């Protein structure tokens, strides 16, 4: 039974489980990127990184997590970065074979790999598909050469289009990442990018606003970005284009054709569990009486050395305090345009709904939260001011 004690977690069932794998290298660090990515070293070898050593570390890292997930099935895998498409097809096959041998992977699990259009080759993508990758997410960002150059991307518009065509030949699901609010971007240029993306009819699109993140080149040397009003106009225009083309906005930045949502990311947003392996990877694993988070060594060299010398690369492993769970839950679930069923709160946090009753009332009074008692769902106003809504659930 669910405990009525707001200071004690009691889960009646464990949530779905996913696996995230971080690949920390890229050919060139983009000036806006705040992800854990490291430019490959020229002259080290053809790849610029030690693939065999890193894969060995990943497999050993996964093995450290096995006692925490005995008997649980893994429903999806996401290989992010960095630029995972820098891996060889043979290396990818070795990694996925090792994973299948160690975890109970759902037979039709969604297995996603991020790819840079500048590192896409037809033969290599065919090899990835043969290894078991069935979904690819392409970092297009824009189709316009001037914008791509301003963003520090290594590909041009023609290469972006070619990469999409190749990917669609080999994978049943392809996502395109697009950015808006780019340096000096006009309403017309933003529209052209979305219309070009729609012409390929990929089942999924991600649509992100360029933001200046701390500790990035753009934060120190900011480009000339459109005004807030101009960015809002671009957003409204392009969302309208996506909706008219048959894409549903199911999360703040995600749009999909019917039944083509990203299963892995939905698991995050529904406060599911995930193992995180690789340099800088984060994980969340639930137990009947607690929910934990883990963080790995961030730098790839430190990560591999830790796995080799200690057999473990954790730099943090902690139990999430019950008082912090409501905010963590709402931080994720309120990003979904349909929200989640109200009983999901107790199912995923192990806490009674009464612990957030005051915050729920405030959110409804401010017209930020839908008043339907069976659903935790932001109103259109709540989606527009999502940070304000989420902050109501802070301790």
Phi, psi and omega in degrees: 000152177288130178290142175271001180278117182290352180255010182225132179270134177216100182269129179276340177205149179274145183285171175302154185239135178234171179233126174249134179238124181260129175251114195270000185256152173214163181288327181207134179283121180285146186293343180261354192277127175246014176284165179282084180228145185228131181294135182295152184271121178292140175086351180292308173194186183300321182281328183091005177203162182270091185298312184299319181294319182291318179298319178300319179294319179300315181296317178296323179296315178302319182297330178293336182271344186304318179299338181277349186229021181308133175082356182261145181266140176268125187264338181204157176230137176230123180252106185243177183199207020054194182231088182301337180290357172285341174299153173282156177298324179294319178295320178297318179297318178299317181294312182292325176297319180295322179294313180299328181285344187247336181236160177275088183272129178306135186305320181252036183301141173286125180235106186256142173232132172282145181218144175264129180305334180283347180243021182266127175230143184302313182296321181292318178296323176299321178294321177296317179297319179296327180289338177129356175294129180237001178215134180236138176246114185263127179278074183287307181069310177200160176257002186257125187303320182296318179291318179299321178295318179296329180275357180074022180283152182269354180252164174247181184298319181295320179292326177298314180296318180295321180297320179296314180300317180294314183299320183290342176283337190245342186232143182285340179224131180228131174251144174246126172271125175237149176241151176226170187072035183281164181309122177059022183290132177266166177300319182292319180294320178296320179296319180298321179297313181293318179297322177294317178299317181295333182296339181273346177057037173292150186286348186216140176225140172247138190227101188250144172274127176295122177237152181269101184273147178302152176063029173242164179300318180295330178294324181276329180230074188294134175282171178278107182259157176300157177291166179302319180296319179294320178296318178299320180294319177299315181300310182299318180299312187283327174298320178298319178297317181294316181296319179293335179275001176096014178262133177263134173279107184254352177210165185316314186240013188238137183226136184216150168289171186304129178062025181243020177297153178284113184296322182296313181290326174301324178297318175303308188290341175265013178063041175280180180264154174204138170276139176239117178240155182109170184299122178076005184291145176252151177220159175221121181229131181259150174230168182304329185243008182194161175233131187241157172231145179229152175225137179264165172309136188278314184282135184302322179294316179296322179297310182294321178297320179295318179295322182285323185268325185246345184074016182200137182244015180292134171248349176205134174213114186219156173274131177287125179296139179308324181294339181268345185295319180302316180293317179300318180296310182291328178302326180270306191291329181286353173288338181281130183294331177267356182062206178222160175299142184303323182292348177296330180303309181290323180298321187264338180256339184073017181244153177288149180299336183300337182292341179243013185300320180294317179294322177298318180296318179297317181297321178292320179299325181275002180064026179265340183235137178300139184277359177297115185293343182270359185223137170260101191213131177289144171284169174306322177294321178296322177294326180289324180243055188297320179301319179296320178295312182297323182296337178296342183257009173292154181304000000 
